Short mmCIF file of C-alpha atoms in Angstrom, two decimals:
data_model
loop_
_atom_site.label_atom_id
_atom_site.label_comp_id
_atom_site.label_asym_id
_atom_site.label_seq_id
_atom_site.Cartn_x
_atom_site.Cartn_y
_atom_site.Cartn_z
CA UNK A 1 -9.59 -22.76 -1.19
CA UNK A 2 -7.10 -23.01 1.71
CA UNK A 3 -8.83 -22.59 5.11
CA UNK A 4 -6.48 -19.81 6.24
CA UNK A 5 -7.34 -17.74 3.15
CA UNK A 6 -11.06 -18.23 3.75
CA UNK A 7 -10.71 -17.24 7.39
CA UNK A 8 -8.73 -14.10 6.53
CA UNK A 9 -11.33 -13.12 3.95
CA UNK A 10 -14.17 -13.68 6.42
CA UNK A 11 -12.51 -11.38 8.97
CA UNK A 12 -12.02 -8.74 6.30
CA UNK A 13 -15.64 -8.87 5.17
CA UNK A 14 -17.05 -8.52 8.67
CA UNK A 15 -14.55 -5.80 9.55
CA UNK A 16 -15.53 -3.84 6.47
CA UNK A 17 -19.23 -4.39 7.06
CA UNK A 18 -18.93 -2.91 10.55
CA UNK A 19 -16.92 0.08 9.35
CA UNK A 20 -18.59 3.45 9.69
CA UNK A 21 -16.83 6.61 8.50
CA UNK A 22 -15.77 9.01 11.20
CA UNK A 23 -17.66 12.29 11.51
CA UNK A 24 -16.87 14.72 8.71
CA UNK A 25 -14.56 17.34 10.16
CA UNK A 26 -13.44 19.18 7.06
CA UNK A 27 -16.67 19.78 5.17
CA UNK A 28 -16.43 22.09 2.22
CA UNK A 29 -12.65 22.06 1.99
CA UNK A 30 -11.13 21.40 -1.44
CA UNK A 31 -10.24 17.78 -2.16
CA UNK A 32 -6.48 18.37 -2.22
CA UNK A 33 -6.59 20.28 1.05
CA UNK A 34 -8.84 18.00 3.08
CA UNK A 35 -6.37 17.99 5.96
CA UNK A 36 -3.50 20.31 6.87
CA UNK A 37 -0.02 18.83 6.79
CA UNK A 38 1.94 18.67 10.01
CA UNK A 39 4.59 20.88 8.42
CA UNK A 40 4.49 23.67 5.86
CA UNK A 41 6.72 21.94 3.28
CA UNK A 42 4.64 21.39 0.13
CA UNK A 43 6.61 18.19 -0.54
CA UNK A 44 5.89 16.62 2.85
CA UNK A 45 5.02 12.89 2.80
CA UNK A 46 1.61 11.38 3.44
CA UNK A 47 2.17 10.62 7.14
CA UNK A 48 2.24 14.36 7.92
CA UNK A 49 -1.48 14.44 7.13
CA UNK A 50 -2.45 11.45 9.27
CA UNK A 51 -3.17 13.18 12.57
CA UNK A 52 -5.69 15.48 10.89
CA UNK A 53 -7.72 12.38 9.94
CA UNK A 54 -7.48 11.07 13.50
CA UNK A 55 -9.94 8.26 14.22
CA UNK A 56 -11.00 7.68 10.63
CA UNK A 57 -10.32 4.09 9.52
CA UNK A 58 -7.26 4.04 7.26
CA UNK A 59 -6.78 0.29 6.77
CA UNK A 60 -8.80 -2.88 7.15
CA UNK A 61 -6.82 -6.13 7.00
CA UNK A 62 -6.77 -9.61 8.55
CA UNK A 63 -5.62 -8.04 11.81
CA UNK A 64 -8.61 -5.68 12.11
CA UNK A 65 -9.28 -1.94 11.76
CA UNK A 66 -6.46 0.61 11.91
CA UNK A 67 -7.11 4.34 12.23
CA UNK A 68 -4.88 7.10 10.92
CA UNK A 69 -3.89 7.90 14.48
CA UNK A 70 -2.92 4.25 15.03
CA UNK A 71 -0.72 4.26 11.93
CA UNK A 72 0.99 7.49 12.90
CA UNK A 73 1.89 6.56 16.46
CA UNK A 74 2.93 3.00 15.63
CA UNK A 75 5.15 4.37 12.86
CA UNK A 76 6.62 6.97 15.21
CA UNK A 77 7.49 4.28 17.77
CA UNK A 78 9.14 2.13 15.10
CA UNK A 79 11.10 5.09 13.72
CA UNK A 80 12.56 5.68 17.16
CA UNK A 81 13.55 2.01 17.36
CA UNK A 82 15.30 2.37 14.02
CA UNK A 83 17.17 5.46 15.16
CA UNK A 84 18.21 3.74 18.40
CA UNK A 85 19.52 0.79 16.41
CA UNK A 86 21.49 3.16 14.19
CA UNK A 87 22.64 5.20 17.22
CA UNK A 88 21.17 8.34 15.68
CA UNK A 89 20.29 10.62 18.58
CA UNK A 90 19.06 13.41 16.33
CA UNK A 91 16.37 11.26 14.74
CA UNK A 92 17.44 11.95 11.15
CA UNK A 93 19.25 9.21 9.24
CA UNK A 94 20.04 11.60 6.39
CA UNK A 95 18.71 9.37 3.61
CA UNK A 96 20.15 6.07 4.78
CA UNK A 97 18.41 3.25 2.97
CA UNK A 98 16.03 1.06 4.96
CA UNK A 99 14.99 -2.20 3.31
CA UNK A 100 11.86 -3.92 4.58
CA UNK A 101 9.81 -7.01 3.83
CA UNK A 102 6.20 -7.00 4.99
CA UNK A 103 2.93 -8.64 4.01
CA UNK A 104 0.07 -6.76 2.39
CA UNK A 105 -1.23 -5.45 5.68
CA UNK A 106 -0.73 -2.70 8.23
CA UNK A 107 2.90 -3.67 8.81
CA UNK A 108 3.84 -2.42 5.33
CA UNK A 109 2.46 1.07 5.96
CA UNK A 110 4.06 1.29 9.40
CA UNK A 111 7.45 0.21 8.02
CA UNK A 112 7.21 2.68 5.14
CA UNK A 113 6.15 5.61 7.30
CA UNK A 114 8.73 4.78 9.98
CA UNK A 115 11.46 4.79 7.34
CA UNK A 116 10.40 8.28 6.26
CA UNK A 117 9.96 9.55 9.81
CA UNK A 118 13.53 8.44 10.48
CA UNK A 119 14.78 10.48 7.55
CA UNK A 120 15.55 7.32 5.57
CA UNK A 121 14.76 6.03 2.09
CA UNK A 122 12.30 3.12 1.94
CA UNK A 123 13.37 0.07 -0.11
CA UNK A 124 10.52 -2.50 -0.26
CA UNK A 125 11.50 -6.15 -0.73
CA UNK A 126 9.30 -8.91 -2.13
CA UNK A 127 8.83 -12.25 -0.42
CA UNK A 128 8.92 -14.27 -3.68
CA UNK A 129 12.32 -13.04 -4.78
CA UNK A 130 15.07 -15.68 -4.42
CA UNK A 131 17.77 -15.20 -1.81
CA UNK A 132 20.33 -14.06 -4.39
CA UNK A 133 17.99 -11.28 -5.54
CA UNK A 134 17.31 -10.16 -1.98
CA UNK A 135 21.04 -10.00 -1.32
CA UNK A 136 21.48 -7.94 -4.46
CA UNK A 137 18.73 -5.43 -3.55
CA UNK A 138 20.00 -4.93 0.00
CA UNK A 139 23.63 -4.64 -1.08
CA UNK A 140 23.02 -2.53 -4.20
CA UNK A 141 20.87 -0.04 -2.27
CA UNK A 142 23.48 0.05 0.53
CA UNK A 143 20.78 -0.46 3.11
CA UNK A 144 21.91 0.19 6.67
CA UNK A 145 19.11 -1.82 8.30
CA UNK A 146 16.48 -4.37 7.25
CA UNK A 147 12.99 -4.48 8.78
CA UNK A 148 11.14 -7.79 8.73
CA UNK A 149 7.53 -8.69 9.37
CA UNK A 150 7.12 -11.53 11.86
CA UNK A 151 6.61 -14.11 9.11
CA UNK A 152 9.79 -13.12 7.22
CA UNK A 153 12.40 -13.08 9.97
CA UNK A 154 13.47 -16.64 9.20
CA UNK A 155 13.66 -15.91 5.47
CA UNK A 156 15.80 -12.80 5.85
CA UNK A 157 18.07 -13.90 8.71
CA UNK A 158 20.64 -15.78 6.54
CA UNK A 159 20.63 -12.94 4.00
CA UNK A 160 21.44 -10.18 6.47
CA UNK A 161 23.90 -12.41 8.32
CA UNK A 162 25.84 -12.91 5.11
CA UNK A 163 25.83 -9.18 4.32
CA UNK A 164 26.49 -8.01 7.88
CA UNK A 165 23.39 -5.78 7.95
CA UNK A 166 21.34 -5.51 11.17
CA UNK A 167 17.83 -7.02 11.14
CA UNK A 168 15.00 -5.41 13.10
CA UNK A 169 11.96 -7.71 13.50
CA UNK A 170 8.62 -5.95 13.79
CA UNK A 171 6.91 -6.39 17.15
CA UNK A 172 3.25 -7.47 17.60
CA UNK A 173 2.26 -3.89 18.47
CA UNK A 174 2.85 -2.95 14.83
CA UNK A 175 -0.10 -5.14 13.82
CA UNK A 176 -2.77 -4.63 16.45
CA UNK A 177 -1.30 -2.96 19.50
CA UNK A 178 -2.22 0.39 20.95
CA UNK A 179 0.76 2.64 20.36
CA UNK A 180 1.58 5.07 23.14
CA UNK A 181 1.64 8.72 22.19
CA UNK A 182 5.22 9.74 22.90
CA UNK A 183 5.44 13.43 23.66
CA UNK A 184 3.33 15.54 21.34
CA UNK A 185 3.65 12.98 18.56
CA UNK A 186 5.14 15.56 16.20
CA UNK A 187 8.39 15.38 14.26
CA UNK A 188 10.78 18.27 13.64
CA UNK A 189 10.17 20.10 10.39
CA UNK A 190 12.36 19.06 7.48
CA UNK A 191 12.92 20.19 3.94
CA UNK A 192 11.39 17.21 2.16
CA UNK A 193 11.47 18.42 -1.44
CA UNK A 194 14.78 16.94 -2.64
CA UNK A 195 15.02 14.16 -0.08
CA UNK A 196 14.99 10.62 -1.41
CA UNK A 197 11.81 8.77 -0.44
CA UNK A 198 11.72 5.36 -2.08
CA UNK A 199 13.80 3.03 -4.27
CA UNK A 200 11.83 0.68 -6.50
CA UNK A 201 13.75 -1.92 -8.49
CA UNK A 202 12.87 -2.68 -12.10
CA UNK A 203 12.05 -6.20 -13.22
CA UNK A 204 15.47 -6.68 -14.80
CA UNK A 205 14.35 -7.48 -18.34
CA UNK A 206 17.46 -5.82 -19.84
CA UNK A 207 20.03 -6.96 -17.28
CA UNK A 208 20.23 -6.77 -13.51
CA UNK A 209 17.34 -4.93 -11.84
CA UNK A 210 18.03 -1.23 -11.47
CA UNK A 211 17.00 0.83 -8.47
CA UNK A 212 14.90 3.88 -9.34
CA UNK A 213 14.94 6.65 -6.73
CA UNK A 214 11.86 8.82 -6.20
CA UNK A 215 12.01 11.95 -4.07
CA UNK A 216 9.22 13.06 -1.78
CA UNK A 217 8.49 15.80 -4.30
CA UNK A 218 8.12 13.21 -7.10
CA UNK A 219 5.75 11.08 -5.06
CA UNK A 220 3.61 13.97 -3.91
CA UNK A 221 3.27 15.27 -7.48
CA UNK A 222 2.05 11.88 -8.72
CA UNK A 223 -0.30 11.34 -5.77
CA UNK A 224 -1.95 14.76 -5.95
CA UNK A 225 -2.31 14.44 -9.73
CA UNK A 226 -4.06 11.09 -9.38
CA UNK A 227 -6.22 12.33 -6.52
CA UNK A 228 -7.39 15.24 -8.65
CA UNK A 229 -7.95 13.34 -11.91
CA UNK A 230 -9.60 10.32 -10.33
CA UNK A 231 -11.73 12.33 -7.92
CA UNK A 232 -10.57 10.64 -4.71
CA UNK A 233 -12.48 11.63 -1.56
CA UNK A 234 -12.27 10.69 2.09
CA UNK A 235 -15.44 8.60 1.73
CA UNK A 236 -13.87 6.19 -0.77
CA UNK A 237 -13.03 2.57 0.03
CA UNK A 238 -10.61 0.65 -2.20
CA UNK A 239 -9.71 -3.05 -2.31
CA UNK A 240 -5.93 -3.57 -2.48
CA UNK A 241 -4.60 -6.86 -3.86
CA UNK A 242 -1.51 -5.69 -5.77
CA UNK A 243 2.17 -6.38 -5.02
CA UNK A 244 3.81 -3.66 -2.95
CA UNK A 245 7.21 -3.53 -4.65
CA UNK A 246 5.91 -1.76 -7.78
CA UNK A 247 4.71 1.81 -8.22
CA UNK A 248 1.10 0.91 -9.00
CA UNK A 249 0.55 -0.98 -5.77
CA UNK A 250 2.41 1.54 -3.63
CA UNK A 251 1.32 4.87 -5.09
CA UNK A 252 -2.01 4.35 -6.86
CA UNK A 253 -3.66 1.90 -4.50
CA UNK A 254 -2.09 2.82 -1.15
CA UNK A 255 -0.73 6.37 -0.97
CA UNK A 256 -3.65 7.91 -2.88
CA UNK A 257 -6.37 6.73 -0.47
CA UNK A 258 -4.21 7.51 2.57
CA UNK A 259 -3.58 11.01 1.21
CA UNK A 260 -7.27 11.97 1.32
CA UNK A 261 -8.34 10.08 4.45
CA UNK A 262 -10.05 7.22 2.59
CA UNK A 263 -10.09 3.54 3.61
CA UNK A 264 -7.93 0.81 2.06
CA UNK A 265 -9.03 -2.83 2.43
CA UNK A 266 -5.98 -5.07 2.02
CA UNK A 267 -6.10 -8.78 1.17
CA UNK A 268 -2.99 -10.84 2.02
CA UNK A 269 -2.63 -11.86 -1.63
CA UNK A 270 -4.54 -11.92 -4.90
CA UNK A 271 -7.33 -14.45 -5.38
CA UNK A 272 -9.66 -13.98 -8.33
CA UNK A 273 -12.78 -15.39 -6.64
CA UNK A 274 -12.32 -13.31 -3.50
CA UNK A 275 -11.77 -10.16 -5.54
CA UNK A 276 -14.88 -10.94 -7.55
CA UNK A 277 -16.87 -10.83 -4.32
CA UNK A 278 -16.02 -7.14 -4.08
CA UNK A 279 -16.40 -6.44 -7.80
CA UNK A 280 -13.66 -5.86 -10.35
CA UNK A 281 -12.50 -2.32 -10.99
CA UNK A 282 -9.39 -1.87 -13.14
CA UNK A 283 -6.97 -4.67 -12.21
CA UNK A 284 -3.26 -4.42 -13.01
CA UNK A 285 -1.77 -6.63 -15.74
CA UNK A 286 -0.03 -8.72 -13.09
CA UNK A 287 -3.47 -9.99 -12.08
CA UNK A 288 -5.09 -9.92 -15.51
CA UNK A 289 -4.53 -13.54 -16.46
CA UNK A 290 -6.04 -14.94 -13.29
CA UNK A 291 -9.03 -12.61 -13.45
CA UNK A 292 -9.65 -13.52 -17.10
CA UNK A 293 -9.54 -17.21 -16.22
CA UNK A 294 -11.92 -16.97 -13.27
CA UNK A 295 -14.14 -14.03 -14.20
CA UNK A 296 -17.70 -15.25 -14.72
CA UNK A 297 -21.13 -14.47 -13.22
CA UNK A 298 -21.39 -15.88 -9.71
CA UNK A 299 -24.46 -16.96 -7.88
CA UNK A 300 -24.89 -15.52 -4.40
CA UNK A 301 -23.83 -18.85 -2.92
CA UNK A 302 -20.56 -19.26 -4.81
CA UNK A 303 -18.58 -16.53 -3.06
CA UNK A 304 -18.89 -17.49 0.57
CA UNK A 305 -16.87 -17.95 3.71
CA UNK A 306 -16.70 -21.75 3.78
CA UNK A 307 -20.23 -22.32 5.07
CA UNK A 308 -20.10 -19.78 7.86
CA UNK A 309 -23.44 -19.42 9.62
CA UNK A 310 -23.68 -15.78 8.60
CA UNK A 311 -24.22 -16.85 4.98
CA UNK A 312 -22.54 -16.01 1.70
CA UNK A 313 -20.91 -12.76 0.72
CA UNK A 314 -23.28 -11.09 -1.71
CA UNK A 315 -21.54 -10.25 -4.99
CA UNK A 316 -22.19 -6.83 -6.53
CA UNK A 317 -24.22 -6.17 -9.66
CA UNK A 318 -22.30 -7.48 -12.63
CA UNK A 319 -20.71 -5.11 -15.09
CA UNK A 320 -19.92 -6.22 -18.66
CA UNK A 321 -17.22 -8.91 -18.80
CA UNK A 322 -13.69 -7.60 -18.36
CA UNK A 323 -11.31 -8.21 -21.22
CA UNK A 324 -7.60 -7.51 -20.90
CA UNK A 325 -5.77 -6.58 -24.06
CA UNK A 326 -2.62 -4.96 -25.33
CA UNK A 327 -2.25 -2.30 -27.99
CA UNK A 328 -2.72 -4.69 -30.89
CA UNK A 329 -5.39 -6.94 -29.41
CA UNK A 330 -8.80 -7.07 -31.00
CA UNK A 331 -11.50 -4.93 -29.39
CA UNK A 332 -14.77 -6.72 -28.73
CA UNK A 333 -18.17 -5.14 -28.48
CA UNK A 334 -19.75 -5.38 -25.04
CA UNK A 335 -16.45 -5.77 -23.19
CA UNK A 336 -14.11 -3.48 -21.29
CA UNK A 337 -10.56 -3.21 -22.59
CA UNK A 338 -8.34 -2.70 -19.55
CA UNK A 339 -4.68 -1.86 -19.70
CA UNK A 340 -2.51 -0.50 -16.90
CA UNK A 341 1.26 -0.46 -16.44
CA UNK A 342 2.68 -1.36 -13.04
CA UNK A 343 6.08 0.31 -12.80
CA UNK A 344 5.45 3.99 -13.47
CA UNK A 345 4.47 6.33 -16.29
CA UNK A 346 0.81 5.85 -15.41
CA UNK A 347 -1.72 7.58 -17.67
CA UNK A 348 -4.24 9.81 -15.91
CA UNK A 349 -7.58 8.18 -16.65
CA UNK A 350 -10.10 10.92 -15.81
CA UNK A 351 -12.95 10.34 -13.39
CA UNK A 352 -15.09 12.73 -15.43
CA UNK A 353 -15.18 13.70 -19.06
CA UNK A 354 -14.67 11.74 -22.25
CA UNK A 355 -13.15 8.28 -21.89
CA UNK A 356 -11.68 6.20 -24.68
CA UNK A 357 -11.64 2.43 -24.81
CA UNK A 358 -8.17 1.16 -23.91
CA UNK A 359 -7.12 4.28 -21.95
#
């Protein structure tokens, strides 16, 4: 295993181990109303709930712990940088598209929230797409600005130069800085319902990839439905290893926990042995092959942090072996049959009640 992956994992493990939930401030309030939104619009995006969760830990990544308050104020600062770059004194870009490329860490959330705070539409890019595809996504979406995590500035520079689109590199304060609270930290109220929120591109199996626009109303409807059916609470902790340019990784594994004040632990990329150290829940098909190949009972010494003096990471109790199968695959006794789409149309698998194999 590469040393930098081991080191990142070690930091994540110790950060998570030291995490303690913030005091419960909304006891007894219904799950979907655990925190009041910063505006009365019932379609308001997730960031409007962040200040109510305050010092609760929202994200744990290789950079450390990040509270909801941290995410909000860092995003607000970045949104003002975006508006200054676009010479938008009113702070509302009126649904201009904002493309961004970030790693699976706090920078992604800050870029996404800042795009929405600016009144823009978020267009996530993927680091493994070839240059021609990146050019196509930026041009087809008519993005007016491109945000780049520190590690992707060099990759995106020739692309934006060719297209004549401004590039805004993310500063170190996005990752681990203490964001200053500018003013009261609140944004003017907006009518979010019919505003575009996000453009996700299809995989292009029937031609060129097509951009699919979701409104803030669409996203909120999906998030609240999943929160209700899956029984999300503010005390939950989820491990996030999925790509962040598909609906499953963005909505199910990121926006749902952030909606209720839960904690999301983000690994830089997927690694079957590292994931196995946390236990396997219901992985997406994109990860299924690697999990199937590596999934096997581990001794306590196999999942470790490269001989660190603190000892190995203790794996959880083993569940029955995971088996990934399609509609026509044979069902085997004593195995789980897991199937999840990644680009939308997600079935609501209930947290309670009757469950059917393959759902």
